[in-house]
Tab-separated table of C-alpha atoms in Angstrom:
chain	number	residue	atom	x	y	z
A	1	UNK	CA	0.083	0.034	-0.001
A	2	UNK	CA	1.020	3.788	-0.768
A	3	UNK	CA	-0.514	6.600	0.821
A	4	UNK	CA	-0.625	9.906	-0.905
A	5	UNK	CA	-1.284	13.329	0.488
A	6	UNK	CA	-1.395	16.575	-1.535
A	7	UNK	CA	-0.541	20.006	-0.230
A	8	UNK	CA	-0.178	23.557	-1.434
A	9	UNK	CA	-3.761	24.202	-3.369
A	10	UNK	CA	-5.568	27.642	-2.923
A	11	UNK	CA	-6.772	30.303	-4.698
A	12	UNK	CA	-4.587	32.682	-6.823
A	13	UNK	CA	-4.732	35.387	-9.521
A	14	UNK	CA	-3.973	34.888	-13.052
A	15	UNK	CA	-0.296	34.962	-14.021
A	16	UNK	CA	0.323	33.874	-10.548
A	17	UNK	CA	2.223	30.863	-9.256
A	18	UNK	CA	1.574	28.197	-7.005
A	19	UNK	CA	3.608	24.713	-5.471
A	20	UNK	CA	1.829	21.491	-4.967
A	21	UNK	CA	3.539	18.700	-2.857
A	22	UNK	CA	2.712	15.347	-2.916
A	23	UNK	CA	4.034	13.277	0.324
A	24	UNK	CA	4.002	9.532	-0.226
A	25	UNK	CA	4.059	6.816	2.658
A	26	UNK	CA	3.973	3.542	2.984
A	27	UNK	CA	5.810	1.130	0.291
A	28	UNK	CA	6.948	4.133	-1.400
A	29	UNK	CA	10.222	1.757	-2.690
A	30	UNK	CA	7.802	0.001	-4.976
A	31	UNK	CA	6.747	2.971	-7.246
A	32	UNK	CA	8.319	3.311	-10.596
A	33	UNK	CA	6.726	7.037	-11.551
A	34	UNK	CA	4.499	9.776	-10.150
A	35	UNK	CA	1.888	11.486	-11.760
A	36	UNK	CA	-0.184	14.784	-11.444
A	37	UNK	CA	-3.791	14.928	-12.612
A	38	UNK	CA	-6.399	17.472	-12.512
A	39	UNK	CA	-10.211	17.342	-12.931
A	40	UNK	CA	-12.357	20.354	-13.333
A	41	UNK	CA	-16.189	20.261	-12.854
A	42	UNK	CA	-18.140	18.284	-15.212
A	43	UNK	CA	-14.811	17.223	-17.074
A	44	UNK	CA	-12.773	13.928	-16.999
A	45	UNK	CA	-9.630	13.893	-15.240
A	46	UNK	CA	-6.582	14.678	-17.263
A	47	UNK	CA	-2.894	14.241	-17.438
A	48	UNK	CA	-0.838	17.208	-16.054
A	49	UNK	CA	2.852	15.694	-15.487
A	50	UNK	CA	4.550	12.741	-14.371
A	51	UNK	CA	8.118	11.422	-13.492
A	52	UNK	CA	10.119	8.456	-13.109
A	53	UNK	CA	11.292	7.766	-9.575
A	54	UNK	CA	14.498	6.783	-11.390
A	55	UNK	CA	16.436	9.036	-13.607
A	56	UNK	CA	14.042	11.581	-13.260
A	57	UNK	CA	12.418	11.500	-16.749
A	58	UNK	CA	9.475	14.028	-16.772
A	59	UNK	CA	6.587	14.043	-19.036
A	60	UNK	CA	3.704	16.918	-19.763
A	61	UNK	CA	0.651	17.846	-21.142
A	62	UNK	CA	0.787	20.286	-23.951
A	63	UNK	CA	-1.624	22.369	-22.094
A	64	UNK	CA	1.038	23.042	-19.472
A	65	UNK	CA	4.418	22.491	-20.890
A	66	UNK	CA	6.737	25.512	-20.098
A	67	UNK	CA	4.694	26.813	-17.282
A	68	UNK	CA	4.543	23.666	-15.096
A	69	UNK	CA	7.679	21.905	-13.688
A	70	UNK	CA	7.464	18.538	-12.000
A	71	UNK	CA	10.197	17.429	-9.572
A	72	UNK	CA	10.695	14.533	-7.050
A	73	UNK	CA	12.830	14.428	-3.753
A	74	UNK	CA	13.097	10.594	-3.075
A	75	UNK	CA	14.780	11.118	0.154
A	76	UNK	CA	11.580	12.807	1.384
A	77	UNK	CA	9.120	10.499	-0.820
A	78	UNK	CA	7.894	13.689	-2.165
A	79	UNK	CA	7.051	15.218	-5.327
A	80	UNK	CA	5.979	18.566	-6.345
A	81	UNK	CA	4.044	20.253	-9.258
A	82	UNK	CA	5.759	23.942	-9.668
A	83	UNK	CA	2.815	25.989	-11.229
A	84	UNK	CA	3.320	29.423	-13.360
A	85	UNK	CA	1.760	31.627	-15.631
A	86	UNK	CA	-1.349	30.255	-14.127
A	87	UNK	CA	-4.730	30.670	-15.999
A	88	UNK	CA	-8.205	30.477	-15.091
A	89	UNK	CA	-8.307	27.295	-17.160
A	90	UNK	CA	-5.739	25.649	-14.921
A	91	UNK	CA	-8.774	25.788	-11.956
A	92	UNK	CA	-9.327	22.143	-11.011
A	93	UNK	CA	-8.662	19.529	-8.355
A	94	UNK	CA	-5.075	18.401	-8.772
A	95	UNK	CA	-4.670	14.506	-7.930
A	96	UNK	CA	-1.207	13.169	-7.102
A	97	UNK	CA	-1.143	9.494	-8.279
A	98	UNK	CA	1.769	6.446	-7.754
A	99	UNK	CA	2.299	3.959	-10.527
A	100	UNK	CA	4.012	0.464	-9.630
A	101	UNK	CA	4.669	-0.509	-13.258
A	102	UNK	CA	6.539	0.524	-16.445
A	103	UNK	CA	3.955	-1.282	-18.493
A	104	UNK	CA	1.723	1.623	-19.161
A	105	UNK	CA	1.766	5.473	-20.776
A	106	UNK	CA	2.008	7.670	-17.931
A	107	UNK	CA	-0.242	10.243	-19.190
A	108	UNK	CA	-3.153	7.667	-18.718
A	109	UNK	CA	-5.231	7.250	-15.672
A	110	UNK	CA	-5.063	3.473	-15.636
A	111	UNK	CA	-1.342	3.794	-15.400
A	112	UNK	CA	-1.547	4.573	-11.848
A	113	UNK	CA	-2.370	2.360	-8.641
A	114	UNK	CA	-2.638	4.631	-5.791
A	115	UNK	CA	-4.161	8.212	-5.384
A	116	UNK	CA	-4.282	10.893	-3.122
A	117	UNK	CA	-7.139	12.731	-2.232
A	118	UNK	CA	-6.923	15.918	-4.438
A	119	UNK	CA	-6.406	19.743	-3.642
A	120	UNK	CA	-8.339	22.319	-4.854
A	121	UNK	CA	-6.488	25.075	-7.403
A	122	UNK	CA	-8.763	28.181	-8.480
A	123	UNK	CA	-7.287	30.855	-10.540
A	124	UNK	CA	-9.150	33.974	-10.727
A	125	UNK	CA	-9.276	36.371	-13.797
């Protein structure tokens, strides 16, 4: 079992920045990669960014590339999402997720085995 808890959500003006954190506990050594997804009201959960635990290779959705940065601190079992140049369309609940296998593309929900409870990010115009 892996437990995930997100921190750092809140209200920010358009153009501003916010950093989300995801603290993992439990069998964290079994994780292969970590990802961030988001879900706006009435929409499906969508991929934001992902990072492999070993090597640190990262992936981003086109909608956040160049504005968001994912990073990880394996010693602290924490993953971060630094969000900049925020737009109102970035408003959503942001979820952290952990994948145990390399067999799936990290941009799909099904690649992940554990999820956090989510943290709300609201960007005002």
